[in-house]
PDB file with one MODEL, atoms N, CA, C and O in Angstrom:
MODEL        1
ATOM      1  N   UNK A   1      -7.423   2.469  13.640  1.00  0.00           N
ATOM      2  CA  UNK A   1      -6.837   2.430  12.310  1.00  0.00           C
ATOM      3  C   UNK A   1      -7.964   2.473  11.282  1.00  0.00           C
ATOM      4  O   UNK A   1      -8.994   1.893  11.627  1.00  0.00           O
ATOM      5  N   UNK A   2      -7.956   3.131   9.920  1.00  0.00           N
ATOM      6  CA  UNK A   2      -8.815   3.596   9.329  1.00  0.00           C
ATOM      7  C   UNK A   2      -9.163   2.291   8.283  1.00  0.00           C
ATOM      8  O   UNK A   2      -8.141   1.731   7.887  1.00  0.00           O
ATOM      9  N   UNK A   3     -10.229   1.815   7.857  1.00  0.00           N
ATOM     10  CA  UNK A   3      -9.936   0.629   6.875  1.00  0.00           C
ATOM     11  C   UNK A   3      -9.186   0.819   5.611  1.00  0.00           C
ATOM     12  O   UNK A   3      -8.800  -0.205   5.048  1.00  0.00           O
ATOM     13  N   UNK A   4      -8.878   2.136   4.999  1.00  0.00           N
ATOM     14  CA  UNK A   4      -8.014   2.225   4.265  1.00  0.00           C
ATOM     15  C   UNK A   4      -6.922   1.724   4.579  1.00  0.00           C
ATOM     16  O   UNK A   4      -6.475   0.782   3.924  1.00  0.00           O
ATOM     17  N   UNK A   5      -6.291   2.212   5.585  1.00  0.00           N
ATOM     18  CA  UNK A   5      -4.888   1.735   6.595  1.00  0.00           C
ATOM     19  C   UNK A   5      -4.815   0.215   6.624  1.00  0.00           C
ATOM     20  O   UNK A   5      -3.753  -0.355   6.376  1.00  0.00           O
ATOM     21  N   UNK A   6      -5.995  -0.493   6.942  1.00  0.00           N
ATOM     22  CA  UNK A   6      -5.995  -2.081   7.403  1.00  0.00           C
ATOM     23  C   UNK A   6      -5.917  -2.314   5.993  1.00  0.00           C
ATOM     24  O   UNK A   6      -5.413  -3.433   5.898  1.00  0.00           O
ATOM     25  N   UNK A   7      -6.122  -1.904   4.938  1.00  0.00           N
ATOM     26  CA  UNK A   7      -6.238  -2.831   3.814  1.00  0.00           C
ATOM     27  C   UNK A   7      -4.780  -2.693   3.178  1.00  0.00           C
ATOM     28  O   UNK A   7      -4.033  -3.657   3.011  1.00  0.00           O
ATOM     29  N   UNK A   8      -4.523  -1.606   2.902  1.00  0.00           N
ATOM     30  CA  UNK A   8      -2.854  -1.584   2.808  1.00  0.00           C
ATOM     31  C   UNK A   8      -2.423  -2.240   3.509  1.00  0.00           C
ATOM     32  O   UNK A   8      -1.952  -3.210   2.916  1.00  0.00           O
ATOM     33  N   UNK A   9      -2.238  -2.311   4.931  1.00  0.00           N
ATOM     34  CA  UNK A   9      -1.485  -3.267   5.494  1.00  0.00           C
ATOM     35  C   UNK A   9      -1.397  -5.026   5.301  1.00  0.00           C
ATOM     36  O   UNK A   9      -0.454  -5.810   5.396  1.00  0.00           O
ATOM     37  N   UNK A  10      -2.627  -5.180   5.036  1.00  0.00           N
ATOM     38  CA  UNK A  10      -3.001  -6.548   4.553  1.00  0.00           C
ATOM     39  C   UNK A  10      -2.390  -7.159   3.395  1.00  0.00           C
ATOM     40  O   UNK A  10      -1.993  -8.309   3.207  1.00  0.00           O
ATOM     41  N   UNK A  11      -2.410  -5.592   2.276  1.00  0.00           N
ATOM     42  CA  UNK A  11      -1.727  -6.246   0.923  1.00  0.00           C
ATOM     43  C   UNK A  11      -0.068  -5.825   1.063  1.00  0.00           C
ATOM     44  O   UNK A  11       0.807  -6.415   0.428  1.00  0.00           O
ATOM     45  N   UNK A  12       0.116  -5.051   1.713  1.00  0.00           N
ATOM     46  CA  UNK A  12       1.757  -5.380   2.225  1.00  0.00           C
ATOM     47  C   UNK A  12       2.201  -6.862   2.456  1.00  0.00           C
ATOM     48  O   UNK A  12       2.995  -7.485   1.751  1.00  0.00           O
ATOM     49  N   UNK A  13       1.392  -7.427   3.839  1.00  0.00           N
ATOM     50  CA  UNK A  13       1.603  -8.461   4.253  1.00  0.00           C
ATOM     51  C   UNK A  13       1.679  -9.577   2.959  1.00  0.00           C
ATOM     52  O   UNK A  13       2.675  -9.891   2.307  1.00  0.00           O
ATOM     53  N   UNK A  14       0.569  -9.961   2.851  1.00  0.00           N
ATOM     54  CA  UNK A  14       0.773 -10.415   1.567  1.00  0.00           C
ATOM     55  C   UNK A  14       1.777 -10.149   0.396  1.00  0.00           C
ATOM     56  O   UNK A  14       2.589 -11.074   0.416  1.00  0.00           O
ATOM     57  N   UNK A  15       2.026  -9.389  -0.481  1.00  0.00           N
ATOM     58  CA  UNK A  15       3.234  -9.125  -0.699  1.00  0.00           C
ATOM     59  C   UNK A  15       4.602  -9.610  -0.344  1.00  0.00           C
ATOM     60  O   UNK A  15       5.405 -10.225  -1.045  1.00  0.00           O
ATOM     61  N   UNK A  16       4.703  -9.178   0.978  1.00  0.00           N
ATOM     62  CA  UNK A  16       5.866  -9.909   1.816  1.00  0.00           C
ATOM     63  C   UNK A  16       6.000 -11.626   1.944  1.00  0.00           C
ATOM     64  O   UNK A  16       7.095 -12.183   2.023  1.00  0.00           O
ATOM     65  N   UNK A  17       4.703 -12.349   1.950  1.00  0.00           N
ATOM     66  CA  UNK A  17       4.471 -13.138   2.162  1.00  0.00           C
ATOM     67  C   UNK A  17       5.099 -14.262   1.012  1.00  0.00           C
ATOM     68  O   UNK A  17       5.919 -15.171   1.137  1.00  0.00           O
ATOM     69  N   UNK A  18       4.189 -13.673  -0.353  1.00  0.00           N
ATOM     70  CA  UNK A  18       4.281 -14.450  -1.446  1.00  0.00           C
ATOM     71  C   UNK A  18       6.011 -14.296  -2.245  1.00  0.00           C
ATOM     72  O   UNK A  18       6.781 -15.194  -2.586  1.00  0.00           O
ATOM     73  N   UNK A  19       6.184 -12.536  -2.350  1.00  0.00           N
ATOM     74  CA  UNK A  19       7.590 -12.354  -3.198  1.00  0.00           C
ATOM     75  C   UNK A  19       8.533 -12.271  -2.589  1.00  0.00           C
ATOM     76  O   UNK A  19       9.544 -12.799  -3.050  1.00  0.00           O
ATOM     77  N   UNK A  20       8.614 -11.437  -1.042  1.00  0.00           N
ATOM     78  CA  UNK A  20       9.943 -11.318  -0.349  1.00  0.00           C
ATOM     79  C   UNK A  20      10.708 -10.103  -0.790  1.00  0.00           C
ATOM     80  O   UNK A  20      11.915 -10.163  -0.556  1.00  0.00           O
ATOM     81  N   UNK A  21      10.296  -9.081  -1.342  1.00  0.00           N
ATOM     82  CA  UNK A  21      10.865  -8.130  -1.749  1.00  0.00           C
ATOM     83  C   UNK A  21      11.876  -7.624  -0.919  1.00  0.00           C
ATOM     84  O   UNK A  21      11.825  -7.774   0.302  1.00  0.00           O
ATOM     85  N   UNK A  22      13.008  -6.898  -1.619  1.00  0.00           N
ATOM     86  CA  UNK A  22      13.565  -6.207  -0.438  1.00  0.00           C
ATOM     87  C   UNK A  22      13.368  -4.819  -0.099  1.00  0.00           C
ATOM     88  O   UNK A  22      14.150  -4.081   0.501  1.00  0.00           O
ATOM     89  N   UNK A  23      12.648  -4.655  -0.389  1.00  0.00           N
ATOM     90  CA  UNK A  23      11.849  -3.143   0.046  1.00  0.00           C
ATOM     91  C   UNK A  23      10.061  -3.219  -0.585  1.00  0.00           C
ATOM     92  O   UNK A  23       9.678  -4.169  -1.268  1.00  0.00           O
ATOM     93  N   UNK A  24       9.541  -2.552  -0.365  1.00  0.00           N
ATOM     94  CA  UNK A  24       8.360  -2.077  -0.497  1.00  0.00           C
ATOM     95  C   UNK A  24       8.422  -0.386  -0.441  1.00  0.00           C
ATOM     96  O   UNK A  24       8.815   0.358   0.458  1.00  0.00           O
ATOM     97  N   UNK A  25       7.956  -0.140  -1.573  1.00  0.00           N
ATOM     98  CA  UNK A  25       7.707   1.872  -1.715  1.00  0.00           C
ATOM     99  C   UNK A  25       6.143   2.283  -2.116  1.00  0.00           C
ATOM    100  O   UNK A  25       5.374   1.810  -2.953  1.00  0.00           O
ATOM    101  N   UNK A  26       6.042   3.085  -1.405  1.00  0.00           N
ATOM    102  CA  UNK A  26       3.819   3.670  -1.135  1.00  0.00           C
ATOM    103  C   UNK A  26       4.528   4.678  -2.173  1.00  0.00           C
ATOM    104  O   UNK A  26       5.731   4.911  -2.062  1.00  0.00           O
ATOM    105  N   UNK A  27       3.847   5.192  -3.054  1.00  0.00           N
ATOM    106  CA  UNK A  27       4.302   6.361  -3.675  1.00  0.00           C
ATOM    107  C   UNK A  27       2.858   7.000  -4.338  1.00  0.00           C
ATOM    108  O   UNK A  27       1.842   6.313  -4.233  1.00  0.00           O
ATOM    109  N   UNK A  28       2.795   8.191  -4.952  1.00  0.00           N
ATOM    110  CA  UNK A  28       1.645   8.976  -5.104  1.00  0.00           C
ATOM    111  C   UNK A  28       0.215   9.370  -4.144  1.00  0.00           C
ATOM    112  O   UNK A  28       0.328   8.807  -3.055  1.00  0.00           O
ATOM    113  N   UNK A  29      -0.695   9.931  -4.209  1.00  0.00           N
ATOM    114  CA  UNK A  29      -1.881   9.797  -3.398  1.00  0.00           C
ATOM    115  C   UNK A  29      -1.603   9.751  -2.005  1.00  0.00           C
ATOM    116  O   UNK A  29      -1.432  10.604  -1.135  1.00  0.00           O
ATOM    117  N   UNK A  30      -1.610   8.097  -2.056  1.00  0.00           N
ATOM    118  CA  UNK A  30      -1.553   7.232  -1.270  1.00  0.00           C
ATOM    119  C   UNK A  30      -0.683   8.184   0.026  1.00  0.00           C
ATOM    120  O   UNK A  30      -1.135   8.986   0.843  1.00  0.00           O
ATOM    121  N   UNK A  31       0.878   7.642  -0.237  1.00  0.00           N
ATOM    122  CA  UNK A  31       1.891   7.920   0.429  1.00  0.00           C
ATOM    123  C   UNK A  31       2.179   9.763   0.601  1.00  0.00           C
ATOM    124  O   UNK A  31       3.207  10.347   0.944  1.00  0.00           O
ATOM    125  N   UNK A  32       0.751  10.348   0.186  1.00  0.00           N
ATOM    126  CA  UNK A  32       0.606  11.849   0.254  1.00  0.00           C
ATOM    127  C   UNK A  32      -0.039  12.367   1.108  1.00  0.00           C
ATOM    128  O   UNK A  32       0.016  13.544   1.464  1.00  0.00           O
ATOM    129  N   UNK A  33      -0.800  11.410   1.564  1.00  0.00           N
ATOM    130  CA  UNK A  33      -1.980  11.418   2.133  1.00  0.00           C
ATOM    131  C   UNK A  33      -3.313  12.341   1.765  1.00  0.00           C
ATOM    132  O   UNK A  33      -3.998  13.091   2.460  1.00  0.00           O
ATOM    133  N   UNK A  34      -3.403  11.791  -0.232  1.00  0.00           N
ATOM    134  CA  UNK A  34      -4.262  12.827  -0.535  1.00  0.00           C
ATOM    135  C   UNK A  34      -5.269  11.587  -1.248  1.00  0.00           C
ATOM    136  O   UNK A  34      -6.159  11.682  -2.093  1.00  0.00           O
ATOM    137  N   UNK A  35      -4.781  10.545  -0.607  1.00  0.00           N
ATOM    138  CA  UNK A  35      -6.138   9.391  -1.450  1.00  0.00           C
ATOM    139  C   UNK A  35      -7.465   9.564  -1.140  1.00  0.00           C
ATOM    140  O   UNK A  35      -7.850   9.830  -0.001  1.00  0.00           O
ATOM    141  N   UNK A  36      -8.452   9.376  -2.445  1.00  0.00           N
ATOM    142  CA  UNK A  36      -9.525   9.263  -1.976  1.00  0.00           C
ATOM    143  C   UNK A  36     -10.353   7.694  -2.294  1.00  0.00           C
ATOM    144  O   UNK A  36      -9.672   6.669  -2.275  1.00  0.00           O
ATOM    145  N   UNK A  37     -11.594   7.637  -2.531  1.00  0.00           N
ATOM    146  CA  UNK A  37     -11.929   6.681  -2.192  1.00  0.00           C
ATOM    147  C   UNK A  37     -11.525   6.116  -3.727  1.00  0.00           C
ATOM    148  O   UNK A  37     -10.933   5.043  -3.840  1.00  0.00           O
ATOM    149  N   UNK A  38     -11.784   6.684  -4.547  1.00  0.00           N
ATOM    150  CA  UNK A  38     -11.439   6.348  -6.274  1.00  0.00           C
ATOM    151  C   UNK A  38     -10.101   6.338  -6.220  1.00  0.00           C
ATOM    152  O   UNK A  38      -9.750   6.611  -7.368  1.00  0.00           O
ATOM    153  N   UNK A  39      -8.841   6.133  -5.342  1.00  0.00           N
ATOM    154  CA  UNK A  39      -7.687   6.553  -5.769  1.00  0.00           C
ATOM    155  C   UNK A  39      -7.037   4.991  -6.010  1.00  0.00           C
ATOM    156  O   UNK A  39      -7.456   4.241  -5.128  1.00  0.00           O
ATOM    157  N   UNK A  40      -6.299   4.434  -6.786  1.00  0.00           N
ATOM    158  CA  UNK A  40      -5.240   3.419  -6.581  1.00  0.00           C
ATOM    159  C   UNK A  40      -4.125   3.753  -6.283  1.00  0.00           C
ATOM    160  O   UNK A  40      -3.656   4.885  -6.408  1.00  0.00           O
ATOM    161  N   UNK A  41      -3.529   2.692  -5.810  1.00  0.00           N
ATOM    162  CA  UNK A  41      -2.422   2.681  -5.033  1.00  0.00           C
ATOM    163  C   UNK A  41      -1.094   2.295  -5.556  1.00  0.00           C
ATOM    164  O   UNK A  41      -1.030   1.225  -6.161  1.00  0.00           O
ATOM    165  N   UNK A  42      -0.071   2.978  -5.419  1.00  0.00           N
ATOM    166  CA  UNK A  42       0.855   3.378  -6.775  1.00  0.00           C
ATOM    167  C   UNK A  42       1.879   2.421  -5.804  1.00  0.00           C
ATOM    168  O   UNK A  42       2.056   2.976  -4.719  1.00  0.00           O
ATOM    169  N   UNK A  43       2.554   1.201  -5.917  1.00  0.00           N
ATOM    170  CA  UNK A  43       2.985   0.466  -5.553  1.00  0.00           C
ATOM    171  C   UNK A  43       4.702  -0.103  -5.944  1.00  0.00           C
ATOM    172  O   UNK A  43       4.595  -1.231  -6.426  1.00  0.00           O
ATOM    173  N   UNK A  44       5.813   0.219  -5.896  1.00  0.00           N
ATOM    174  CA  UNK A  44       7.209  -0.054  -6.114  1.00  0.00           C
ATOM    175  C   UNK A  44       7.817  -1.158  -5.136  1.00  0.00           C
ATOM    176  O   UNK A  44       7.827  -1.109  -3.906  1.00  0.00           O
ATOM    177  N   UNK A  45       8.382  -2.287  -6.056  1.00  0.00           N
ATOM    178  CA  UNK A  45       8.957  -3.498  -5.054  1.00  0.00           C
ATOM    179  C   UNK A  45       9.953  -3.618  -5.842  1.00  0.00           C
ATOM    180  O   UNK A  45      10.829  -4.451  -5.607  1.00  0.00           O
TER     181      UNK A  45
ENDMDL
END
């Protein structure tokens, strides 16, 4: 798994952890698979 991958997953977890959302959505870049290292992560809960 790429550390990009582990770190998203981490702040998912978290996320889940603290608010409980009922969904989580990756959207732009990211969820394009066109992120680069300058990219942020476009985030919907």
């Amino acid at each position: 798994m790429a550390a990009a991958e582990e770190k998203l997953n981490e702040i998912v977890r978290r996320i889940i952890e603290v608010a409980q959302p009922l969904r989580i959505v990756l959207f732009g870049s990211a969820a394009r698979g066109a992120a680069t290292s300058r990219s942020d992560l476009d985030i919907l809960m």
